[in-house]
Coordinates of C-alpha atoms in Angstrom, one line a residue:
Chain W
M23 CA 138.5 45.4 109.2
K24 CA 142.2 46.0 109.7
N25 CA 141.7 49.7 109.9
F26 CA 138.9 49.3 112.4
A27 CA 141.1 46.9 114.4
R28 CA 144.0 49.4 114.5
T29 CA 141.7 52.2 115.4
L30 CA 140.3 50.1 118.3
L31 CA 143.8 49.1 119.3
F32 CA 144.8 52.8 119.6
A33 CA 141.6 53.7 121.5
S34 CA 142.1 50.9 123.9
G35 CA 145.8 51.9 124.3
L36 CA 144.7 55.5 125.1
V37 CA 142.3 54.2 127.9
L38 CA 145.0 52.0 129.4
L39 CA 147.8 54.6 129.3
A40 CA 145.4 57.3 130.6
H41 CA 144.8 54.9 133.6
Y42 CA 148.2 53.5 134.2
L43 CA 150.7 56.3 133.4
P44 CA 149.1 58.8 135.9
A45 CA 148.8 56.0 138.5
G46 CA 152.5 55.3 138.1
Y47 CA 153.3 59.0 138.3
W48 CA 151.3 59.4 141.5
L49 CA 153.0 56.4 142.9
L50 CA 156.3 58.3 142.7
A51 CA 155.0 61.9 143.4
T52 CA 152.5 61.4 146.2
K53 CA 153.4 63.1 149.4
L54 CA 151.7 63.0 152.8
R55 CA 148.7 65.3 152.5
R56 CA 146.2 65.1 155.2
P57 CA 143.5 67.6 156.1
P58 CA 143.8 69.1 159.6
I59 CA 141.9 67.6 162.5
V60 CA 139.6 70.3 163.9
Y61 CA 138.9 70.6 167.6
Y62 CA 137.0 73.2 169.6
S63 CA 138.3 74.3 173.0
C64 CA 135.5 74.7 175.5
T65 CA 138.0 76.7 177.7
E66 CA 139.5 79.0 175.2
K67 CA 136.3 79.2 173.1
E68 CA 138.1 78.8 169.8
F69 CA 139.0 76.3 167.2
M70 CA 142.2 74.3 167.6
F71 CA 144.0 72.2 164.9
F72 CA 146.2 69.2 164.6
R73 CA 148.0 69.9 161.3
Y74 CA 150.1 67.5 159.3
T75 CA 153.2 68.6 157.4
N76 CA 155.6 66.4 155.4
L77 CA 157.9 66.0 158.4
T78 CA 155.8 66.1 161.5
A79 CA 152.4 67.0 163.0
I80 CA 151.9 70.2 164.8
R81 CA 149.2 71.4 167.2
M82 CA 148.1 75.0 166.8
D83 CA 145.2 77.4 167.2
A84 CA 143.4 79.5 164.6
H85 CA 146.0 82.4 165.0
G86 CA 148.9 80.1 164.2
K87 CA 150.2 79.8 167.7
V88 CA 151.9 76.4 168.1
Y89 CA 151.4 74.3 171.3
E90 CA 153.2 71.5 172.9
R91 CA 151.3 68.3 173.5
E92 CA 150.7 68.9 177.2
E93 CA 149.4 72.4 176.7
F94 CA 147.2 71.3 173.8
E95 CA 145.7 68.6 175.9
R96 CA 145.1 71.1 178.8
I97 CA 143.1 73.4 176.6
L98 CA 141.1 70.5 175.1
P99 CA 140.2 68.8 178.4
L100 CA 137.1 67.0 177.0
D101 CA 139.0 65.5 174.1
H102 CA 141.9 64.3 176.4
W103 CA 140.1 63.7 179.7
M104 CA 141.5 60.2 180.2
Q105 CA 145.1 61.4 179.9
L106 CA 144.4 64.4 182.1
L107 CA 142.6 62.2 184.6
R108 CA 145.7 59.9 184.7
D109 CA 148.0 62.9 185.2
G110 CA 145.8 64.3 187.9
K111 CA 145.2 67.5 185.8
L112 CA 141.5 67.1 184.9
P113 CA 139.6 70.2 186.2
D114 CA 136.6 69.5 188.5
A115 CA 134.3 71.6 186.4
I116 CA 134.2 73.8 183.3
G117 CA 131.6 76.6 183.0
G118 CA 129.6 75.1 185.8
V119 CA 129.5 71.6 184.3
T120 CA 131.0 69.0 186.5
L121 CA 133.6 66.7 184.8
A122 CA 132.7 63.3 186.3
P123 CA 134.5 60.5 184.5
E124 CA 131.3 58.4 184.1
A125 CA 129.5 61.4 182.6
L126 CA 132.4 62.2 180.3
R127 CA 132.4 58.6 179.0
R128 CA 128.7 58.4 178.6
E129 CA 128.3 61.7 176.8
R130 CA 130.9 61.2 174.1
L131 CA 129.4 61.0 170.6
S132 CA 131.2 59.8 167.6
F133 CA 129.8 59.5 164.0
R134 CA 131.5 59.2 160.7
I135 CA 129.8 59.3 157.3
K136 CA 132.0 58.7 154.3
P137 CA 130.8 59.3 150.7
A138 CA 131.1 55.6 149.7
M139 CA 128.8 54.7 152.6
I140 CA 126.0 56.5 150.9
D141 CA 126.5 55.0 147.4
T142 CA 127.7 51.4 147.8
P143 CA 126.6 47.9 146.7
S144 CA 124.3 46.2 149.1
V145 CA 121.9 43.2 149.4
N146 CA 118.4 43.9 150.5
L147 CA 118.6 41.5 153.5
T148 CA 119.3 42.5 157.0
P149 CA 118.7 41.2 160.5
L150 CA 116.1 43.0 162.6
L151 CA 117.3 42.7 166.1
D152 CA 114.9 42.5 169.0
A153 CA 115.3 45.8 170.9
D154 CA 113.6 44.5 174.0
T155 CA 114.2 40.8 174.5
G156 CA 114.5 41.1 178.3
R157 CA 118.1 39.8 178.1
V158 CA 121.1 41.9 179.2
R159 CA 122.8 41.7 175.8
L160 CA 121.5 42.1 172.3
E161 CA 121.2 38.9 170.3
M162 CA 121.3 38.1 166.6
P163 CA 117.9 36.9 165.3
E164 CA 117.7 33.6 163.3
D165 CA 116.2 35.3 160.3
F166 CA 116.9 38.1 157.9
M167 CA 114.4 40.8 156.8
R168 CA 113.9 41.6 153.1
L169 CA 112.2 45.0 152.8
G170 CA 111.3 45.9 149.2
S171 CA 107.9 45.8 147.6
T172 CA 106.8 43.7 150.5
I173 CA 108.3 42.7 153.8
E174 CA 109.5 39.1 154.3
F175 CA 111.6 37.2 156.8
I176 CA 113.9 34.4 155.7
H177 CA 115.1 31.9 158.2
A178 CA 118.8 31.6 157.6
Q179 CA 119.4 28.0 158.7
T180 CA 116.6 26.6 156.6
N181 CA 116.6 29.2 153.8
V182 CA 112.8 29.3 154.0
I183 CA 110.5 32.3 154.2
E184 CA 108.7 32.7 157.5
R185 CA 105.1 33.2 156.3
E186 CA 103.5 33.9 159.6
K187 CA 106.0 36.5 160.8
S188 CA 106.1 38.1 157.3
A189 CA 102.3 38.5 157.3
L190 CA 102.4 40.0 160.8
Y191 CA 104.9 42.7 159.7
Q192 CA 103.1 43.3 156.4
S193 CA 99.9 44.1 158.2
A194 CA 101.8 46.3 160.7
F195 CA 103.4 48.2 157.9
K196 CA 100.0 48.7 156.2
A197 CA 98.4 49.8 159.5
A198 CA 101.2 52.4 160.0
G199 CA 100.4 53.8 156.5
F200 CA 103.7 52.6 154.9
V201 CA 103.6 52.7 151.1
F202 CA 105.6 50.0 149.5
P203 CA 108.3 49.8 148.1
A204 CA 110.8 51.0 150.6
T205 CA 113.3 53.4 149.0
V206 CA 115.9 54.1 151.6
M207 CA 116.8 52.1 154.8
G208 CA 119.4 52.6 157.4
G209 CA 120.3 50.7 160.6
N210 CA 123.2 49.2 162.5
P211 CA 122.9 45.4 162.3
S212 CA 125.4 44.6 165.1
T213 CA 125.1 43.2 168.6
T214 CA 128.1 45.1 169.9
K215 CA 126.3 48.3 170.8
P216 CA 124.6 49.6 173.9
Y217 CA 121.0 49.2 172.7
D218 CA 119.1 48.7 169.4
E219 CA 117.7 51.7 167.5
G220 CA 116.2 49.5 164.8
Y221 CA 115.9 50.9 161.3
F222 CA 114.8 54.1 159.7
V223 CA 113.0 53.6 156.5
A224 CA 111.7 55.9 153.8
D225 CA 108.6 54.6 151.9
A226 CA 107.7 55.2 148.3
T227 CA 106.4 58.6 149.0
G228 CA 109.6 59.6 150.9
A229 CA 107.9 59.6 154.3
T230 CA 110.2 58.4 157.1
F231 CA 109.3 55.5 159.4
H232 CA 111.0 54.1 162.5
L233 CA 111.0 50.3 162.6
R234 CA 111.9 48.2 165.6
Q235 CA 111.1 44.7 166.9
M236 CA 110.0 44.6 170.5
R237 CA 109.6 41.2 172.1
G238 CA 109.0 39.6 168.8
K239 CA 106.4 42.1 167.7
P240 CA 106.6 44.8 165.1
D241 CA 106.9 48.4 166.2
I242 CA 106.6 50.7 163.2
R243 CA 105.7 54.4 163.4
R244 CA 105.5 57.2 161.0
V245 CA 108.1 59.6 162.4
S246 CA 106.1 62.8 161.6
S247 CA 103.3 61.5 163.8
L248 CA 105.7 61.3 166.7
A249 CA 107.3 64.7 166.1
S250 CA 106.2 68.0 167.8
P251 CA 103.8 70.2 165.9
E252 CA 106.6 72.6 164.8
D253 CA 108.8 69.7 163.5
K254 CA 105.9 67.9 161.7
P255 CA 106.1 70.1 158.5
K256 CA 109.8 69.5 158.3
W257 CA 109.4 65.8 158.5
E258 CA 106.6 65.8 155.9
A259 CA 108.9 67.8 153.5
L260 CA 112.0 65.7 154.2
K261 CA 113.3 63.5 151.3
P262 CA 115.9 61.2 152.8
L263 CA 118.9 60.0 150.8
Y264 CA 120.7 58.2 153.6
F265 CA 120.1 57.3 157.2
H266 CA 123.1 56.8 159.5
V267 CA 122.3 54.9 162.6
Q268 CA 125.0 54.4 165.2
E269 CA 123.8 53.8 168.8
Q270 CA 125.7 55.8 171.4
D271 CA 125.7 55.4 175.2
N272 CA 123.7 58.6 175.9
R273 CA 120.8 57.5 173.5
E274 CA 120.4 61.1 172.4
V275 CA 120.7 60.9 168.6
H276 CA 118.4 58.5 166.9
T277 CA 120.0 58.9 163.4
I278 CA 121.7 61.4 161.2
I279 CA 119.9 61.9 157.9
V280 CA 121.4 63.2 154.7
D281 CA 118.6 64.4 152.4
K282 CA 118.4 64.8 148.7
T283 CA 119.3 68.5 148.9
N284 CA 122.6 67.6 150.6
Q285 CA 121.4 68.9 153.9
A286 CA 122.4 66.8 157.0
W287 CA 120.1 66.6 160.0
F288 CA 120.3 65.2 163.5
V289 CA 117.2 63.4 164.8
V290 CA 117.3 64.0 168.5
G291 CA 115.3 63.0 171.6
K292 CA 111.9 61.4 172.3
N293 CA 110.1 63.8 169.9
Y294 CA 112.4 63.0 167.0
H295 CA 113.4 66.7 166.9
L296 CA 114.8 67.4 163.4
V297 CA 117.9 69.6 163.8
P298 CA 119.6 70.9 160.6
I299 CA 123.4 70.7 160.8
P300 CA 124.3 74.3 159.8
L301 CA 127.2 73.5 157.4
K302 CA 127.3 75.8 154.3
N303 CA 129.1 73.7 151.8
Y304 CA 128.6 70.0 152.7
N305 CA 128.7 67.7 149.6
P306 CA 127.9 64.1 150.7
A307 CA 129.3 62.8 147.5
R308 CA 132.8 64.2 148.0
M309 CA 133.1 65.0 151.7
S310 CA 133.4 63.0 154.9
L311 CA 131.2 64.1 157.8
V312 CA 132.5 63.6 161.3
V313 CA 130.5 64.3 164.5
R314 CA 132.3 64.4 167.9
G315 CA 130.3 65.3 170.9
D316 CA 131.2 65.7 174.6
L317 CA 129.6 67.0 177.8
I318 CA 129.4 70.6 176.5
N319 CA 129.5 70.7 172.7
R320 CA 128.9 68.9 169.5
L321 CA 131.6 69.5 166.8
V322 CA 130.6 68.6 163.2
T323 CA 133.4 68.6 160.6
A324 CA 132.9 68.1 156.8
T325 CA 136.2 67.4 155.0
G326 CA 136.8 67.2 151.3
D327 CA 139.8 67.2 149.0
D328 CA 139.9 71.0 148.9
Y329 CA 137.8 72.3 151.7
V330 CA 137.2 71.8 155.4
E331 CA 134.3 73.2 157.3
A332 CA 133.3 72.9 161.0
V333 CA 130.5 74.0 163.2
V334 CA 130.2 73.8 166.9
L335 CA 126.8 73.3 168.5
D336 CA 125.8 73.5 172.2
R337 CA 123.9 70.8 173.9
D338 CA 120.7 72.3 172.7
Y339 CA 122.0 72.2 169.2
G340 CA 122.3 76.0 168.9
L341 CA 125.2 77.3 166.8
V342 CA 128.2 78.4 168.9
D343 CA 130.9 79.0 166.3
R344 CA 131.8 78.0 162.8
Y345 CA 135.1 77.6 160.8
S346 CA 136.0 77.0 157.2
E347 CA 139.3 76.7 155.4
P348 CA 140.2 76.0 151.8
L349 CA 142.7 73.2 151.5
V350 CA 145.3 72.7 148.7
A351 CA 143.7 70.1 146.5
R352 CA 146.0 67.4 145.0
A353 CA 145.5 68.9 141.6
S354 CA 146.8 72.3 142.9
T355 CA 150.0 71.0 144.4
P356 CA 153.2 71.4 142.2
A357 CA 153.1 67.7 141.4
G358 CA 149.4 68.0 140.5
K359 CA 150.1 71.0 138.2
L360 CA 152.8 69.0 136.5
A361 CA 150.5 66.0 136.1
R362 CA 147.8 68.3 134.6
A363 CA 150.4 69.7 132.1
I364 CA 151.7 66.2 131.1
F365 CA 148.5 64.2 131.0
P366 CA 145.7 65.6 128.9
F367 CA 143.3 63.4 130.7
T368 CA 143.3 60.7 133.4
L369 CA 140.9 57.8 133.8
R370 CA 140.2 56.2 137.1
F371 CA 137.9 53.3 137.7
E372 CA 137.5 53.8 141.5
D373 CA 136.6 56.9 143.4
V374 CA 136.0 57.9 147.0
S375 CA 132.5 59.1 146.0
S376 CA 131.2 55.5 145.4
G377 CA 131.6 51.9 146.3
Y378 CA 130.8 51.1 142.7
L379 CA 133.4 51.0 139.9
G380 CA 132.9 53.5 137.1
V381 CA 134.7 55.8 134.8
F382 CA 136.0 58.8 136.6
P383 CA 137.8 61.2 134.2
E384 CA 140.0 64.2 135.2
F385 CA 141.1 66.6 132.5
G386 CA 144.5 68.3 132.1
S387 CA 145.3 72.0 132.0
S388 CA 145.5 74.2 128.9
I389 CA 149.3 73.4 128.9
A390 CA 148.5 69.8 128.1
L391 CA 146.3 70.9 125.2
A392 CA 149.2 73.0 123.9
V393 CA 151.5 70.0 124.3
N394 CA 149.0 67.9 122.4
G395 CA 149.0 70.5 119.6
A396 CA 152.8 70.7 119.4
L397 CA 153.1 66.9 119.4
L398 CA 150.4 66.7 116.7
A399 CA 152.2 69.3 114.5
A400 CA 155.5 67.4 114.9
L401 CA 153.9 64.1 114.0
L402 CA 152.2 65.6 110.9
A403 CA 155.5 67.2 109.8
W404 CA 157.4 64.0 110.3
L405 CA 154.8 62.0 108.3
A406 CA 154.8 64.6 105.6
N407 CA 158.5 64.5 105.4
R408 CA 158.5 60.7 105.0
K409 CA 155.6 61.0 102.5
Q410 CA 153.5 58.8 104.8
L411 CA 150.7 61.3 105.4
S412 CA 147.6 59.2 104.5
L413 CA 144.2 58.2 105.8
S414 CA 145.8 54.9 107.0
R415 CA 147.7 57.0 109.6
L416 CA 144.5 58.4 111.0
P417 CA 144.6 56.3 114.2
E418 CA 148.0 57.7 115.1
I419 CA 147.0 61.2 114.3
L420 CA 143.8 61.1 116.3
A421 CA 145.6 59.3 119.2
V422 CA 148.2 62.1 119.4
A423 CA 145.6 64.9 118.9
I424 CA 143.5 63.5 121.8
G425 CA 146.1 61.8 124.0
G426 CA 149.3 63.8 123.4
L427 CA 152.0 61.9 125.2
Y428 CA 149.9 58.7 125.3
G429 CA 149.4 59.0 121.5
V430 CA 153.1 59.3 120.9
I431 CA 153.8 56.2 122.9
L432 CA 151.1 54.3 121.0
A433 CA 152.4 55.6 117.6
I434 CA 155.9 54.2 118.5
L435 CA 154.7 50.8 119.9
M436 CA 151.7 49.8 117.9
P437 CA 151.8 48.1 114.5
K438 CA 152.2 50.4 111.5
P439 CA 149.8 50.3 108.5
D440 CA 150.8 48.5 105.4
Chain J
M10 CA 132.9 25.3 105.2
F11 CA 131.8 26.9 108.5
K12 CA 130.8 23.5 110.0
S13 CA 133.9 21.8 108.6
L14 CA 136.2 24.4 110.2
L15 CA 134.3 24.1 113.5
Y16 CA 134.6 20.3 113.3
K17 CA 138.3 20.6 112.6
E18 CA 138.8 22.7 115.6
W19 CA 136.7 20.3 117.7
I20 CA 138.8 17.3 116.5
K21 CA 142.0 19.2 117.3
L22 CA 140.9 20.4 120.8
R23 CA 138.4 17.9 122.1
I24 CA 140.9 16.1 124.4
Y25 CA 142.1 19.4 125.8
W26 CA 138.5 20.7 126.1
L27 CA 137.5 17.6 128.0
L28 CA 140.5 18.0 130.4
L29 CA 139.6 21.7 130.9
F30 CA 136.0 20.8 131.4
I31 CA 136.8 18.2 134.0
V32 CA 139.3 20.5 135.8
N33 CA 136.8 23.3 136.0
L34 CA 133.9 21.1 137.1
A35 CA 136.1 19.4 139.7
F36 CA 137.1 22.8 141.1
C37 CA 133.5 24.0 141.2
G38 CA 132.6 20.8 142.9
F39 CA 135.3 21.4 145.5
L40 CA 133.8 24.9 146.1
C41 CA 130.3 23.3 146.6
L42 CA 131.7 20.9 149.2
R43 CA 133.5 23.7 150.9
L44 CA 130.3 25.7 151.1
R45 CA 128.6 22.7 152.7
H46 CA 131.5 22.4 155.1
V47 CA 131.2 26.2 156.0
F48 CA 127.5 25.8 156.7
R49 CA 128.2 22.7 158.9
I50 CA 130.7 24.4 161.1
N51 CA 129.2 27.9 161.3
E52 CA 125.8 29.3 162.1
A53 CA 123.9 30.3 158.9
M54 CA 123.4 33.8 160.4
A55 CA 127.1 34.3 160.6
V56 CA 127.7 33.1 157.0
W57 CA 124.9 35.3 155.6
S58 CA 126.2 38.3 157.6
N59 CA 129.8 37.8 156.3
W60 CA 128.4 37.6 152.8
I61 CA 126.1 40.7 153.1
F62 CA 128.1 43.0 155.3
K63 CA 131.7 42.0 154.8
G64 CA 131.4 40.9 151.1
Y65 CA 132.9 37.5 151.8
L66 CA 132.1 35.2 148.8
F67 CA 133.0 31.6 149.1
Y68 CA 133.6 31.3 145.4
R69 CA 136.0 34.2 145.2
I70 CA 138.9 31.6 145.2
C71 CA 138.0 30.8 141.6
E72 CA 138.3 34.4 140.5
Y73 CA 141.2 33.7 138.2
V74 CA 140.1 30.3 137.0
P75 CA 138.2 31.6 133.9
L76 CA 141.3 33.7 133.0
L77 CA 143.6 30.8 133.3
L78 CA 141.3 28.5 131.2
G79 CA 141.1 31.2 128.5
V80 CA 144.8 31.6 128.3
V81 CA 145.4 27.8 128.2
L82 CA 142.8 27.2 125.5
G83 CA 144.1 30.1 123.5
C84 CA 147.7 28.8 123.6
L85 CA 146.6 25.2 122.9
Q86 CA 144.5 26.3 119.9
F87 CA 146.9 28.8 118.3
F88 CA 150.5 27.9 119.3
P89 CA 150.6 24.8 117.1
E90 CA 149.1 26.8 114.1
T91 CA 151.8 29.4 114.3
L92 CA 154.8 27.3 115.2
S93 CA 154.5 25.1 112.1
K94 CA 152.9 28.0 110.1
R95 CA 149.9 25.7 109.5
L96 CA 147.7 28.8 109.8
R97 CA 148.8 29.8 106.2
L98 CA 146.9 26.8 104.8
V99 CA 143.7 28.0 106.5
L100 CA 144.2 31.5 105.4
H101 CA 144.4 30.4 101.7
L102 CA 140.9 28.9 101.9
P103 CA 138.4 30.6 99.6
L104 CA 136.6 31.7 102.7
G105 CA 138.8 34.7 103.2
E106 CA 141.3 35.4 106.0
S107 CA 139.0 37.3 108.4
R108 CA 136.1 34.8 108.1
A109 CA 138.4 31.7 108.5
A110 CA 140.1 33.3 111.6
S111 CA 136.6 34.3 112.9
I112 CA 135.4 30.7 112.7
H113 CA 138.5 29.6 114.7
L114 CA 137.7 32.2 117.3
V115 CA 134.0 31.3 117.5
A116 CA 135.0 27.6 117.9
G117 CA 137.3 28.5 120.8
L118 CA 134.7 30.8 122.4
L119 CA 132.0 28.2 122.2
M120 CA 134.3 25.6 123.8
L121 CA 135.3 28.0 126.5
A122 CA 131.6 28.9 127.3
T123 CA 130.8 25.2 127.5
V124 CA 133.7 24.8 130.0
Y125 CA 132.5 27.8 132.1
L126 CA 128.8 27.4 132.3
P127 CA 128.3 24.0 133.8
G128 CA 130.7 25.0 136.6
L129 CA 128.8 28.2 137.2
A130 CA 125.5 26.3 137.2
L131 CA 126.8 23.8 139.7
I132 CA 127.8 26.7 142.1
A133 CA 124.4 28.4 141.5
V134 CA 122.4 25.2 142.3
S135 CA 124.5 24.3 145.3
S136 CA 124.4 27.8 146.8
S137 CA 120.6 27.9 146.3
L138 CA 120.3 25.2 149.0
Y139 CA 121.9 27.6 151.6
F140 CA 121.3 31.1 150.4
P141 CA 118.1 33.0 149.3
P142 CA 117.5 34.0 145.6
D143 CA 119.2 37.4 146.2
F144 CA 122.4 35.4 146.4
Q145 CA 122.0 34.0 142.9
A146 CA 121.7 37.5 141.4
N147 CA 124.7 38.5 143.5
L148 CA 126.6 35.5 142.3
L149 CA 125.9 36.2 138.6
L150 CA 126.7 39.9 138.9
T151 CA 130.0 39.2 140.7
Y152 CA 131.0 36.3 138.6
T153 CA 130.2 37.9 135.2
P154 CA 133.3 40.2 135.1
W155 CA 135.5 37.2 135.8
L156 CA 133.8 35.2 132.9
L157 CA 134.2 38.2 130.6
G158 CA 137.9 38.4 131.8
G159 CA 138.2 34.7 130.8
L160 CA 136.8 35.4 127.3
A161 CA 138.9 38.5 127.0
A162 CA 142.0 36.4 128.1
Y163 CA 141.3 33.9 125.3
L164 CA 140.9 36.6 122.6
L165 CA 144.0 38.5 123.8
T166 CA 146.0 35.2 123.9
A167 CA 145.0 34.6 120.3
F168 CA 145.9 38.2 119.5
T169 CA 149.4 37.8 121.0
V170 CA 150.1 34.3 119.8
L171 CA 149.0 35.0 116.2
E172 CA 151.1 38.1 115.9
P173 CA 154.1 37.2 113.7
T174 CA 156.8 39.6 115.1
W175 CA 158.4 39.2 118.6
R176 CA 158.5 42.9 119.2
L177 CA 154.7 43.3 118.9
R178 CA 154.2 40.0 120.8
V179 CA 155.9 41.6 123.8
V180 CA 153.9 44.9 123.4
Y181 CA 150.6 42.9 123.1
L182 CA 151.6 40.8 126.2
L183 CA 151.9 44.0 128.2
F184 CA 148.8 45.5 126.7
S185 CA 146.8 42.3 127.5
A186 CA 148.1 42.2 131.1
A187 CA 147.1 45.8 131.6
L188 CA 143.7 45.3 130.0
L189 CA 142.9 42.1 131.9
R190 CA 143.7 43.6 135.2
L191 CA 140.6 45.9 134.7
F192 CA 138.4 42.8 135.0
F193 CA 139.6 42.0 138.5
L194 CA 139.3 45.3 140.3
E195 CA 136.3 44.0 142.4
D196 CA 136.9 44.0 146.2
F197 CA 133.2 43.8 147.1
Y198 CA 130.2 42.1 145.4
N199 CA 128.3 43.9 142.6
S200 CA 131.0 46.6 142.2
Y201 CA 130.9 46.3 138.4
L202 CA 127.1 46.8 138.3
R203 CA 127.1 50.2 136.7
I204 CA 129.7 49.4 134.0
M205 CA 128.7 45.8 133.3
L206 CA 127.2 46.7 129.9
S207 CA 130.3 48.7 128.9
L208 CA 132.5 45.9 130.0
T209 CA 130.5 43.4 128.0
I210 CA 130.7 45.6 124.9
C211 CA 134.4 46.2 125.3
T212 CA 135.0 42.4 125.6
S213 CA 133.0 41.8 122.4
L214 CA 135.1 44.4 120.6
L215 CA 138.3 42.5 121.5
F216 CA 137.2 39.9 118.8
V217 CA 138.7 42.1 116.1
F218 CA 142.2 42.1 117.6
P219 CA 143.2 38.5 116.7
L220 CA 141.9 39.3 113.2
L221 CA 144.5 42.0 112.9
S222 CA 147.2 39.6 113.9
T223 CA 145.9 37.1 111.4
Y224 CA 146.0 39.7 108.7
R225 CA 149.6 40.5 109.6
F226 CA 150.4 36.8 109.7
G227 CA 148.9 36.3 106.2
K228 CA 150.9 39.3 104.9
G229 CA 154.1 37.5 106.0
Y230 CA 155.3 40.1 108.6
G231 CA 158.3 38.7 110.6
S232 CA 159.1 36.0 108.1

């Protein structure tokens, strides 16, 4: 028992040191390291950047030319139109498009999808707002919808299932050809938005449905049946992983879909036109996706720890330009290289890729393995010299062989065998 | 012998157990009254939305209560044994060191479980009046790491208190604090869902640590 307990003590110690020592190291060694903010100038027809350094932030173009703030704002008029309007420098039109303040405000698009939004704990209860109450403002309903192997509505105040309404929706789902259970659902359960898009839901077969409540009645449609003939096969083949619904003033984009092949799609217009976002290396588990739109273009940027990629689309979602840039990942900075040489492995329990806790290991470089070997040889020599090289020392030996520096700390601190 | 040792521990700790039981139940009762109050002064929709979308859990205030109870019971049970070296008597029983120490730990864990569970049941029953069944699953999945943290705190307290040398007591104290923090990383409900089984197994394995300290105590380290 005592040998098992000692071994377990060393194993637990390794886990704790592999978590806390690197965390402490990064507390001291972390420097400001932000990816660039990518813009697209509709006047210069090229990408512009807001780059961060340790000391300051600089504005530059793709050729490295640095701009002062006023100049930068002038060549990005649609991103800074309010400031330009205030300064009286907003042009009347660009490329034949009139820059009216109301249109500039209305046509702005903004979406952000983070990896943890796709994989996060949730409760299968959500309010289904009425998209057409006849009132000026959206109102919260009094019940929550539970959509799983059936559809049910629960009245929040009384905590009782509303049988009649649930049956009404159940039959509407069946009439629309929905196959229970629902597998993916996305909506924006808020009243602070210009209108209600409802929910996009994937059924057991992966088919996508659009659900809304209109004047108290269910409105559920299979999206492929609403799409144009050329989009229909794409909708039938689509296997959604995540629906991002975020109502915008111009009501152009119904939702952004990330499918199971890591392809992101816009769903646009009355015919639910399915537009692939032409990013080449978007990984939804590791990268944030940001969409910014204006009167002339849509700029989509995917940013990860070591890579940023951007595409510009016109108002018809045709590709205008693309940009990509490798970034220096934290592990590749001098501090990161030192960490990978000192620590043979690092354990984190939280990660940007998920809202769930888990075990997220990172492994050190070959230098760390060499350090492990050297420390192990030194320990064996020391034990042999003191005539203590025996099986009872196996926990220390294994800890140093696996954990290097961690093992040495444990060998010093933890109880010795008899 | 097993029953006798359990009974001995019960006699030794019953007053403290009763006090901890009452304190925990009173605290849980307070939470139930607070929940009732929250539903009286807010719309149910708002409370549900805060729970589902913002991760607000009315019982989060008792996150560290199981931990505190575990540490207190561990100290009450083992400090007297080590201060007057009474533990030596138990270790000389024909039962064997490990088995005798295990029975002490089982007694403590049973007492701790009987302190925790009625409080949890009270919260579950009370919340079922205001929330749908989904909330009960949510409650259990969120509460379980804290309960495991309480059991781990008890075992690690025994591990530290029973250790005969001061140097290792300090090391074990730091080790315990570092380990127990991992039970409280949750900042949203159900965060532990994917590692709950591993966490439960790891907590169970902590049972052997106090046995190591008992062994060292029996061997006369530090005296």
